[in-house]
Short mmCIF file of C-alpha atoms in Angstrom, two decimals:
data_model
loop_
_atom_site.label_atom_id
_atom_site.label_comp_id
_atom_site.label_asym_id
_atom_site.label_seq_id
_atom_site.Cartn_x
_atom_site.Cartn_y
_atom_site.Cartn_z
CA MET J 1 -48.48 134.23 -55.16
CA ASP J 2 -45.66 131.71 -54.46
CA GLN J 3 -43.21 134.54 -53.84
CA ASP J 4 -45.16 135.34 -50.62
CA LEU J 5 -44.78 131.77 -49.31
CA TYR J 6 -41.95 130.33 -47.24
CA PRO J 7 -40.34 126.99 -48.15
CA ALA J 8 -40.75 124.54 -45.29
CA GLN J 9 -40.11 120.95 -44.31
CA CYS J 10 -42.95 119.32 -42.36
CA VAL J 11 -41.86 117.46 -39.22
CA LEU J 12 -44.16 115.42 -37.00
CA ILE J 13 -42.87 115.69 -33.42
CA SER J 14 -44.54 113.22 -31.06
CA LEU J 15 -44.07 111.58 -27.69
CA ASP J 16 -43.42 107.86 -28.06
CA SER J 17 -45.51 106.71 -25.11
CA GLN J 18 -48.30 104.25 -24.44
CA TYR J 19 -49.61 106.57 -21.72
CA LEU J 20 -50.03 109.93 -23.47
CA GLU J 21 -50.94 110.91 -27.02
CA VAL J 22 -48.98 114.08 -27.74
CA SER J 23 -47.99 115.28 -31.22
CA ARG J 24 -47.09 118.50 -32.99
CA LEU J 25 -46.93 119.02 -36.76
CA VAL J 26 -44.41 121.80 -37.37
CA GLY J 27 -43.10 123.49 -40.48
CA VAL J 28 -39.33 124.18 -40.24
CA ASP J 29 -36.72 125.67 -42.53
CA PRO J 30 -35.41 123.02 -44.97
CA ASP J 31 -31.87 124.01 -43.92
CA VAL J 32 -32.50 123.73 -40.17
CA THR J 33 -29.54 122.37 -38.20
CA VAL J 34 -29.62 119.47 -35.75
CA GLY J 35 -29.22 121.84 -32.79
CA GLU J 36 -32.01 124.10 -33.99
CA LEU J 37 -34.31 121.13 -34.56
CA ALA J 38 -33.72 119.96 -30.98
CA LEU J 39 -34.75 123.37 -29.64
CA ILE J 40 -37.79 123.39 -31.92
CA ALA J 41 -38.84 119.99 -30.52
CA HIS J 42 -38.56 121.36 -26.97
CA ALA J 43 -40.61 124.45 -27.82
CA ALA J 44 -43.27 122.48 -29.68
CA LEU J 45 -43.80 120.05 -26.79
CA GLY J 46 -43.48 122.60 -23.98
CA LEU J 47 -40.26 121.21 -22.52
CA GLU J 48 -37.87 123.68 -21.00
CA PRO J 49 -34.59 124.10 -22.93
CA SER J 50 -31.75 121.90 -21.71
CA PRO J 51 -28.28 120.92 -22.92
CA PRO J 52 -28.50 118.73 -26.04
CA GLY J 53 -29.10 115.03 -25.61
CA HIS J 54 -28.80 112.38 -28.30
CA VAL J 55 -30.72 110.81 -31.18
CA HIS J 56 -31.10 107.28 -32.46
CA VAL J 57 -31.02 106.92 -36.25
CA GLY J 58 -31.69 103.28 -36.91
CA GLU J 59 -28.93 101.45 -35.00
CA ARG J 60 -26.76 104.57 -34.68
CA LEU J 61 -26.60 106.72 -31.55
CA ILE J 62 -25.56 110.30 -32.32
CA GLU J 63 -24.69 112.90 -29.68
CA ILE J 64 -26.24 116.20 -30.75
CA LEU J 65 -23.20 118.17 -29.59
CA ASP J 66 -21.14 116.27 -32.17
CA VAL J 67 -23.40 117.35 -35.06
CA LEU J 68 -24.83 120.57 -33.65
CA ASP J 69 -24.38 122.67 -36.79
CA GLU J 70 -24.97 119.90 -39.33
CA PRO J 71 -28.06 120.07 -41.59
CA ALA J 72 -30.72 118.06 -39.80
CA PHE J 73 -32.30 116.42 -42.84
CA HIS J 74 -28.98 115.29 -44.26
CA THR J 75 -27.63 114.02 -40.93
CA LEU J 76 -30.79 112.46 -39.49
CA MET J 77 -32.70 111.51 -42.62
CA ASN J 78 -34.59 108.24 -42.23
CA ARG J 79 -37.89 108.65 -44.02
CA SER J 80 -39.12 105.13 -43.34
CA THR J 81 -39.05 105.19 -39.54
CA GLY J 82 -37.95 108.66 -38.43
CA VAL J 83 -35.54 109.17 -35.53
CA ASP J 84 -35.83 109.14 -31.75
CA TYR J 85 -34.61 112.14 -29.79
CA HIS J 86 -33.79 111.85 -26.08
CA PRO J 87 -33.29 115.15 -24.20
CA SER J 88 -30.57 115.28 -21.56
CA VAL J 89 -33.15 116.03 -18.83
CA GLY J 90 -35.97 113.61 -18.06
CA ASP J 91 -36.94 110.30 -19.58
CA TRP J 92 -38.73 111.56 -22.68
CA ASP J 93 -38.66 109.56 -25.92
CA ILE J 94 -39.46 112.06 -28.68
CA HIS J 95 -40.07 110.74 -32.17
CA LEU J 96 -39.23 112.94 -35.19
CA MET J 97 -40.78 111.96 -38.51
CA PHE J 98 -39.78 113.94 -41.60
CA LEU J 99 -42.71 114.41 -43.97
CA SER J 100 -43.05 116.28 -47.25
CA GLU J 101 -41.70 119.68 -48.19
CA THR J 102 -44.24 122.46 -48.68
CA ARG J 103 -44.64 126.22 -48.79
CA LEU J 104 -46.32 128.12 -45.95
CA GLN J 105 -47.62 131.63 -45.40
CA GLN J 106 -45.89 131.90 -42.00
CA ALA J 107 -42.17 132.20 -41.35
CA THR J 108 -40.61 129.03 -39.95
CA PRO J 109 -40.67 127.42 -37.49
CA THR J 110 -44.47 127.48 -37.37
CA LEU J 111 -47.17 125.30 -35.86
CA ILE J 112 -49.46 123.49 -38.30
CA ASP J 113 -51.39 121.25 -35.89
CA ALA J 114 -51.20 120.00 -32.31
CA THR J 115 -52.88 117.36 -30.16
CA GLY J 116 -52.39 116.43 -26.53
CA PRO J 117 -51.00 118.40 -23.58
CA ASP J 118 -47.68 120.16 -23.30
CA LEU J 119 -45.11 118.02 -21.52
CA VAL J 120 -44.06 119.00 -17.99
CA THR J 121 -40.30 119.07 -17.54
CA ALA J 122 -40.56 118.78 -13.75
CA VAL J 123 -42.57 115.54 -14.02
CA GLY J 124 -39.87 113.80 -16.02
CA ASP J 125 -41.72 111.25 -18.17
CA GLY J 126 -45.03 110.35 -19.77
CA ASN J 127 -45.81 107.60 -17.27
CA ARG J 128 -45.76 110.02 -14.35
CA MET J 129 -47.84 112.58 -16.26
CA ARG J 130 -50.43 109.87 -16.85
CA SER J 131 -50.35 108.98 -13.13
CA MET J 132 -50.98 112.62 -12.24
CA LEU J 133 -53.94 112.69 -14.60
CA GLU J 134 -55.36 109.58 -12.95
CA ASP J 135 -54.98 111.25 -9.53
CA VAL J 136 -56.84 114.32 -10.79
CA ARG J 137 -59.64 112.18 -12.17
CA GLN J 138 -59.95 110.42 -8.80
CA LEU J 139 -60.34 113.77 -7.09
CA LEU J 140 -62.92 114.86 -9.65
CA ALA J 141 -64.86 111.75 -8.64
CA GLY J 142 -64.50 112.66 -4.95
CA ILE J 143 -62.01 109.88 -4.19
CA PRO J 144 -59.10 110.87 -1.90
CA ILE J 145 -55.51 110.25 -3.00
CA PRO J 146 -52.42 109.77 -0.81
CA GLN J 147 -51.10 113.01 0.63
CA THR J 148 -47.64 112.47 -0.88
CA GLN J 149 -49.15 112.41 -4.37
CA TRP J 150 -51.12 115.59 -3.69
CA GLU J 151 -48.00 117.35 -2.43
CA ALA J 152 -46.05 116.30 -5.53
CA ILE J 153 -48.70 117.74 -7.82
CA GLN J 154 -49.04 120.91 -5.77
CA SER J 155 -45.28 121.52 -5.93
CA ILE J 156 -45.48 121.56 -9.74
CA PHE J 157 -48.87 123.27 -10.14
CA PRO J 158 -49.23 125.43 -7.01
CA ASN J 159 -51.98 127.72 -8.27
CA TYR J 160 -54.15 125.39 -10.34
CA SER J 161 -57.73 124.46 -9.56
CA LEU J 162 -58.78 120.86 -10.13
CA ASP J 163 -60.37 121.68 -13.50
CA GLN J 164 -57.27 123.62 -14.58
CA LEU J 165 -55.17 120.56 -13.73
CA ARG J 166 -57.41 118.33 -15.83
CA GLN J 167 -57.13 120.71 -18.78
CA ARG J 168 -53.36 121.09 -18.37
CA LEU J 169 -52.85 117.31 -18.44
CA THR J 170 -55.20 116.58 -21.36
CA GLU J 171 -55.31 119.61 -23.67
CA CYS J 172 -52.99 122.06 -25.40
CA PHE J 173 -53.39 125.74 -26.22
CA HIS J 174 -52.39 126.30 -29.85
CA PRO J 175 -51.58 130.04 -29.58
CA THR J 176 -49.10 129.38 -26.76
CA ILE J 177 -47.28 126.74 -28.81
CA ALA J 178 -47.24 129.04 -31.84
CA ASP J 179 -45.79 131.86 -29.73
CA ARG J 180 -42.99 129.64 -28.43
CA LEU J 181 -42.06 128.61 -31.95
CA ARG J 182 -42.28 132.18 -33.18
CA GLU J 183 -39.66 133.20 -30.61
CA LEU J 184 -37.28 130.75 -32.31
CA SER J 185 -37.71 132.28 -35.76
CA SER J 186 -34.42 134.24 -35.52
CA VAL J 187 -31.52 131.87 -36.19
CA GLU J 188 -29.12 134.20 -34.38
CA ASP J 189 -31.14 133.86 -31.16
CA VAL J 190 -31.63 130.10 -31.38
CA MET J 191 -28.08 129.00 -30.55
CA PRO J 192 -26.46 131.67 -28.36
CA GLU J 193 -22.77 131.41 -27.63
CA GLY J 194 -21.89 128.94 -24.90
CA PHE J 195 -25.21 127.11 -25.36
CA ASP J 196 -27.01 128.94 -22.55
CA PHE J 197 -30.42 127.32 -22.79
CA ASP J 198 -32.21 129.42 -20.15
CA THR J 199 -34.00 131.19 -23.02
CA PRO J 200 -35.50 131.66 -25.65
CA PHE J 201 -38.92 130.61 -24.41
CA THR J 202 -40.70 130.57 -21.08
CA PRO J 203 -43.15 127.87 -19.99
CA ARG J 204 -46.73 129.00 -19.49
CA MET J 205 -47.44 129.95 -15.88
CA PRO J 206 -50.68 129.00 -14.14
CA ALA J 207 -53.39 131.59 -13.80
CA ARG J 208 -54.20 132.55 -10.22
CA LEU J 209 -57.72 131.92 -9.13
CA GLU J 210 -60.05 134.73 -8.23
CA ASP J 211 -61.84 134.74 -4.88
CA PRO J 212 -65.22 136.28 -5.71
CA ILE J 213 -66.58 136.84 -2.19
CA GLY J 214 -63.66 136.58 0.24
CA LEU J 215 -64.74 133.31 1.89
CA ARG J 216 -61.31 131.76 1.41
CA GLU J 217 -59.55 134.55 3.31
CA PHE J 218 -62.15 134.46 6.06
CA LEU J 219 -61.96 130.70 6.58
CA LEU J 220 -58.18 130.52 6.48
CA ASP J 221 -57.98 133.35 9.02
CA SER J 222 -60.58 131.75 11.29
CA PHE J 223 -59.37 128.20 10.73
CA PRO J 224 -55.61 128.22 10.12
CA GLU J 225 -55.77 124.43 10.42
CA LEU J 226 -57.02 124.46 6.81
CA GLN J 227 -53.69 125.88 5.63
CA LEU J 228 -51.58 123.11 4.13
CA ASP J 229 -48.49 123.93 6.21
CA PHE J 230 -50.30 124.16 9.56
CA PRO J 231 -49.10 121.36 11.91
CA LEU J 232 -51.76 118.87 12.96
CA PRO J 233 -51.85 115.99 15.48
CA GLN J 234 -50.04 112.90 14.23
CA LEU J 235 -51.52 109.41 14.08
CA SER J 236 -49.08 107.21 15.99
CA ASP J 237 -48.74 103.47 15.52
CA ALA J 238 -50.13 102.94 19.01
CA ALA J 239 -53.19 105.08 18.27
CA ALA J 240 -53.76 103.28 14.98
CA ARG J 241 -53.65 99.92 16.75
CA THR J 242 -56.04 101.14 19.47
CA LEU J 243 -58.59 102.24 16.90
CA GLY J 244 -58.02 99.10 14.87
CA THR J 245 -58.74 96.98 17.93
CA ARG J 246 -61.97 98.90 18.53
CA LEU J 247 -63.04 98.33 14.92
CA THR J 248 -62.22 94.64 14.97
CA GLY J 249 -64.21 94.30 18.19
CA ILE J 250 -67.25 95.64 16.35
CA LEU J 251 -66.65 93.33 13.40
CA ARG J 252 -66.24 90.35 15.71
CA THR J 253 -69.56 91.16 17.37
CA LEU J 254 -71.25 90.99 13.96
CA THR J 255 -70.33 87.32 13.68
CA SER J 256 -72.73 86.54 16.52
CA GLU J 257 -75.69 87.22 14.23
CA LEU J 258 -75.17 87.43 10.48
CA ARG J 259 -78.84 87.16 9.60
CA LEU J 260 -80.79 90.32 8.75
CA THR J 261 -84.44 91.20 9.29
CA SER J 262 -86.92 91.23 6.43
CA THR J 263 -86.19 94.96 5.99
CA GLY J 264 -82.42 94.42 5.83
CA ALA J 265 -81.71 95.70 9.35
CA PHE J 266 -79.61 94.17 12.12
CA ARG J 267 -81.55 91.64 14.21
CA PRO J 268 -82.61 92.64 17.76
CA ALA J 269 -80.05 90.44 19.52
CA LEU J 270 -77.20 92.06 17.58
CA VAL J 271 -78.60 95.55 18.15
CA LYS J 272 -78.66 94.96 21.92
CA ARG J 273 -75.07 93.69 21.93
CA LEU J 274 -73.81 96.67 19.95
CA ILE J 275 -75.66 99.14 22.20
CA GLU J 276 -74.07 97.59 25.26
CA GLU J 277 -70.54 97.14 23.91
CA LEU J 278 -70.34 100.60 22.30
CA ASP J 279 -72.00 102.38 25.25
CA VAL J 280 -74.60 103.92 22.96
CA ALA J 281 -76.89 104.65 25.92
CA ALA J 282 -74.33 107.20 27.14
CA PHE J 283 -75.26 109.53 24.29
CA TRP J 284 -78.62 108.27 23.00
CA PRO J 285 -81.69 108.42 25.28
CA GLY J 286 -83.72 105.25 25.34
CA ALA J 287 -81.01 103.09 23.78
CA ALA J 288 -80.67 100.95 26.91
CA THR J 289 -84.15 99.50 26.44
CA ALA J 290 -84.24 99.47 22.63
CA SER J 291 -83.79 96.41 20.44
CA ARG J 292 -84.59 97.62 16.92
CA GLU J 293 -82.12 99.35 14.60
CA SER J 294 -84.82 101.82 13.54
CA SER J 295 -85.24 102.90 17.17
CA VAL J 296 -81.56 103.74 17.62
CA PRO J 297 -80.35 105.79 14.62
CA PRO J 298 -76.66 105.58 15.68
CA ILE J 299 -76.81 101.83 15.05
CA GLY J 300 -78.20 102.54 11.58
CA ILE J 301 -75.35 104.99 11.03
CA LEU J 302 -72.86 102.28 12.02
CA HIS J 303 -74.59 99.82 9.68
CA ASP J 304 -74.32 102.27 6.76
CA PHE J 305 -70.65 102.84 7.56
CA LEU J 306 -69.79 99.13 7.56
CA VAL J 307 -71.42 98.74 4.14
CA PHE J 308 -69.73 101.92 2.84
CA MET J 309 -66.30 100.64 3.89
CA ASP J 310 -66.97 97.21 2.32
CA TYR J 311 -66.47 95.44 5.63
CA ILE J 312 -69.70 93.53 5.10
CA GLU J 313 -71.50 92.26 2.01
CA GLU J 314 -75.26 91.88 2.17
CA THR J 315 -77.97 89.88 0.49
CA SER J 316 -81.68 90.32 1.15
CA SER J 317 -81.56 88.12 4.24
CA ARG J 318 -78.02 88.06 5.63
CA MET J 319 -74.63 89.72 5.70
CA ASN J 320 -71.23 88.16 5.16
CA LEU J 321 -67.85 89.40 6.26
CA ALA J 322 -65.68 90.59 3.39
CA GLU J 323 -62.27 89.05 2.81
CA LYS J 324 -60.45 92.08 4.21
CA THR J 325 -62.63 91.87 7.35
CA ASN J 326 -61.52 88.30 8.00
CA ARG J 327 -57.90 89.44 7.75
CA LEU J 328 -58.55 92.25 10.22
CA LEU J 329 -60.01 89.86 12.76
CA SER J 330 -56.69 88.04 12.86
CA ASP J 331 -54.60 91.22 13.19
CA PRO J 332 -56.04 94.67 14.05
CA GLY J 333 -52.76 96.16 12.86
CA LEU J 334 -53.86 95.40 9.29
CA VAL J 335 -56.41 98.23 9.37
CA GLY J 336 -55.53 100.06 6.18
CA GLU J 337 -55.26 103.67 5.10
CA ASP J 338 -58.80 103.53 3.70
CA TYR J 339 -60.07 103.41 7.30
CA PHE J 340 -57.96 106.26 8.64
CA THR J 341 -58.80 108.55 5.68
CA MET J 342 -62.49 107.62 5.46
CA LEU J 343 -65.08 110.31 4.75
CA PRO J 344 -68.23 108.16 4.70
CA PHE J 345 -70.85 110.92 4.86
CA CYS J 346 -69.39 113.43 2.40
CA ASP J 347 -71.80 113.22 -0.51
CA ASP J 348 -70.92 116.57 -2.11
CA ASP J 349 -68.45 119.45 -1.93
CA SER J 350 -70.29 121.32 0.84
CA ASP J 351 -70.02 118.20 3.02
CA LEU J 352 -66.24 118.24 2.58
CA VAL J 353 -65.99 121.82 3.87
CA SER J 354 -68.39 121.40 6.81
CA THR J 355 -66.59 118.20 7.85
CA ALA J 356 -63.25 120.00 7.71
CA LEU J 357 -64.59 122.79 9.95
CA LEU J 358 -65.91 120.15 12.35
CA PHE J 359 -62.46 118.54 12.53
CA CYS J 360 -60.81 121.92 13.19
CA LEU J 361 -63.09 122.59 16.16
CA LEU J 362 -62.68 119.07 17.55
CA ILE J 363 -58.89 119.35 17.44
CA ARG J 364 -59.07 122.70 19.24
CA GLY J 365 -61.49 121.34 21.81
CA GLU J 366 -63.80 124.29 21.22
CA PRO J 367 -67.60 124.07 21.46
CA LEU J 368 -69.37 123.26 18.23
CA PRO J 369 -72.02 125.70 16.98
CA LEU J 370 -74.65 122.97 17.35
CA SER J 371 -77.58 123.54 19.67
CA GLY J 372 -81.06 122.12 19.70
CA VAL J 373 -80.28 119.94 16.69
CA PRO J 374 -82.83 117.18 16.17
CA THR J 375 -81.54 113.64 15.99
CA LYS J 376 -83.44 113.10 12.78
CA VAL J 377 -82.92 115.79 10.20
CA GLY J 378 -84.59 116.88 7.01
CA PRO J 379 -82.98 116.70 3.57
CA GLU J 380 -81.28 120.09 3.90
CA GLY J 381 -78.23 121.06 5.93
CA PRO J 382 -74.99 119.32 6.89
CA ASP J 383 -76.41 116.00 8.03
CA ASN J 384 -72.90 114.60 7.58
CA VAL J 385 -71.74 116.52 10.67
CA HIS J 386 -74.30 114.88 12.95
CA ARG J 387 -73.75 111.43 11.48
CA THR J 388 -69.98 111.76 11.73
CA ILE J 389 -70.18 112.71 15.42
CA ARG J 390 -72.37 109.72 16.28
CA LEU J 391 -70.24 107.32 14.27
CA TYR J 392 -67.02 108.58 15.86
CA GLN J 393 -68.47 108.07 19.34
CA MET J 394 -69.06 104.41 18.50
CA LEU J 395 -65.64 103.96 16.87
CA GLY J 396 -63.79 105.31 19.90
CA ILE J 397 -62.67 108.50 18.17
CA LEU J 398 -64.93 110.72 20.29
CA ALA J 399 -65.74 110.05 23.93
CA PRO J 400 -69.11 108.29 24.34
CA ASP J 401 -70.18 110.69 27.10
CA ASP J 402 -68.90 113.88 25.41
CA PRO J 403 -69.29 114.46 21.64
CA LEU J 404 -66.89 117.42 21.84
CA ARG J 405 -63.96 115.50 23.33
CA LEU J 406 -61.59 113.47 21.19
CA THR J 407 -60.06 110.40 22.73
CA GLU J 408 -56.26 110.25 22.77
CA ALA J 409 -56.22 107.92 19.77
CA GLY J 410 -59.05 109.82 18.08
CA ARG J 411 -57.10 113.07 18.19
CA GLY J 412 -54.38 111.55 16.01
CA MET J 413 -56.91 110.06 13.59
CA VAL J 414 -58.86 113.31 13.13
CA GLY J 415 -55.56 115.15 12.63
CA TRP J 416 -54.61 112.69 9.90
CA GLN J 417 -58.05 112.93 8.30
CA LEU J 418 -57.94 116.73 8.27
CA HIS J 419 -54.43 116.56 6.80
CA ASN J 420 -55.86 114.70 3.81
CA LEU J 421 -59.19 116.52 3.68
CA ARG J 422 -57.71 120.01 3.48
CA GLY J 423 -55.60 118.83 0.55
CA ILE J 424 -58.74 117.70 -1.27
CA ILE J 425 -60.46 121.02 -0.52
CA GLU J 426 -57.49 122.99 -1.84
CA TYR J 427 -57.19 120.68 -4.84
CA LYS J 428 -60.84 121.12 -5.78
CA GLY J 429 -60.76 124.88 -5.19
CA LEU J 430 -63.74 124.67 -2.83
CA LEU J 431 -62.78 127.86 -1.02
CA ASN J 432 -62.45 129.72 -4.32
CA GLU J 433 -65.31 128.62 -6.51
CA GLU J 434 -68.41 130.78 -6.33
CA ALA J 435 -70.75 127.89 -7.05
CA GLY J 436 -69.42 125.84 -4.16
CA ILE J 437 -69.63 128.79 -1.78
CA THR J 438 -73.20 129.56 -2.80
CA HIS J 439 -74.09 125.93 -2.11
CA LEU J 440 -72.75 126.24 1.41
CA LEU J 441 -74.50 129.51 2.08
CA ASP J 442 -77.79 128.09 0.83
CA THR J 443 -78.05 126.20 4.14
CA ARG J 444 -78.97 129.54 5.74
CA PRO J 445 -82.69 130.21 6.36
CA THR J 446 -82.35 133.16 3.94
CA PRO J 447 -79.75 132.15 1.33
CA LEU J 448 -77.06 134.68 0.51
CA THR J 449 -76.84 134.98 -3.26
CA GLU J 450 -74.45 137.92 -3.37
CA PRO J 451 -72.61 137.90 -0.03
CA THR J 452 -69.88 140.40 0.74
CA HIS J 453 -66.88 139.99 2.98
CA HIS J 454 -68.55 141.51 6.05
CA ASP J 455 -71.41 138.98 5.74
CA LEU J 456 -69.00 136.15 6.48
CA ASP J 457 -68.83 136.02 10.26
CA MET J 458 -69.18 133.27 12.84
CA ASP J 459 -72.97 133.39 12.42
CA THR J 460 -72.44 132.10 8.90
CA LEU J 461 -70.43 129.16 10.23
CA HIS J 462 -73.15 128.52 12.80
CA ASP J 463 -75.62 128.25 9.94
CA PHE J 464 -73.34 125.75 8.19
CA PHE J 465 -73.91 123.39 11.10
CA THR J 466 -77.35 124.23 12.49
CA LEU J 467 -80.71 122.78 11.61
CA ASP J 468 -83.95 123.64 13.38
CA GLU J 469 -87.57 122.74 13.02
CA GLU J 470 -88.75 126.27 12.23
CA ASN J 471 -86.50 126.81 9.24
CA TYR J 472 -86.19 123.35 7.77
CA GLY J 473 -89.08 121.27 8.98
CA LEU J 474 -88.86 117.68 10.18
CA PRO J 475 -89.90 114.32 8.78
CA ASP J 476 -93.50 113.35 9.41
CA ASP J 477 -92.43 110.47 11.67
CA PHE J 478 -90.14 112.61 13.83
CA ASP J 479 -90.48 111.87 17.56
CA ASP J 480 -90.03 114.91 19.81
CA ASP J 481 -88.77 112.64 22.58
CA GLN J 482 -85.73 111.84 20.48
CA THR J 483 -84.53 115.44 20.35
CA ARG J 484 -81.18 115.84 22.08
CA PRO J 485 -78.81 118.80 21.85
CA PHE J 486 -75.17 118.16 21.09
#
């Protein structure tokens, strides 16, 4: 039986990092050279081949080029602590621990066990890989990340969905590692003349996503603004300060009455001041004579927004200004990125897409497919669109007298928001995933369960935005007098 087994030396190859747990247990030829062992370490961990770096053996630093053809276990032997290998490319600290000799059924080098993801040469170090993973987890939780971080990830993983990214940064695929090591099994091919390290193995390429019903192509054709390289309006410093001043004006008004009603609403005196200062009567019938928050839903929308953004903190009977709010009152220029990238009414993936389409149409100045929409809506449909429009009228992003017209400052802000939002949509694969598309199409009176490409026309987009009493019903307390078309 033993004559069918291959003699092997077990080597534990691991990344010495507090951020990532990555290790590979590999069986190698007992006579492997230092140069061959370096290539095996690269293949096991998924690093692209590069010119040899150096190793630390105790206090000694050894350049691999100086001992390239020396037997690895004679030259690098340190059974108590192992040795540290540093490739010439990147800031990777790879630990090599020599374990026992054994006999294996497979030719060497061969994979025995593996944990943790393959390393990414283009990232450069374990700390940055961990940061990428944290960004992906934020996006999984629906939390936006800075656009520069999204662009960095996209440049390395251009065809990955969000779930593929999570898997790539947390898991390994044993057969792929075994294949890379198997390609090194010929000693003649391991160290080609001149040390050309472009081969012998190729990093795994991302799988392209399938588009099951053609919605992605349709939307990108109809809304090129969703394409990541499409130019959008820029948010200038002057526009940011204008919007910041508007926001701080609202926050300053709150200080006139910090008490709340028994139901947790703004008190009548504060409601009247906000209606007057924000010109709510220009777009909400009856607001001029109203004094209760429940009678003027836009004020309730504003209230929800201020809580969502953590500008106010509430108890059962009063509200207090948060610390960041007090700083803003002293300098509107301190309005942070969280304000300019806010998406307060996006509760799920379909909200992200419908909000993005809204932003596209606002930037174009084209009419929205919204007609006869009640001011109070049922639980179905893109309520976030209606709430966003009303909020933006109060924040000075949309004109108070025209919900289809962006103000000069608002145009830059919506451009910046869409710049970030389309990155999130691409990141999460919302235009690719069948489940997400079905969710969107379920807002139609007759849901499309198996749509085809020709089903996806502008009527479909109209249904993304439109609610009506016949198809969706209205709350029992709905007041017909409060119906106002956009």
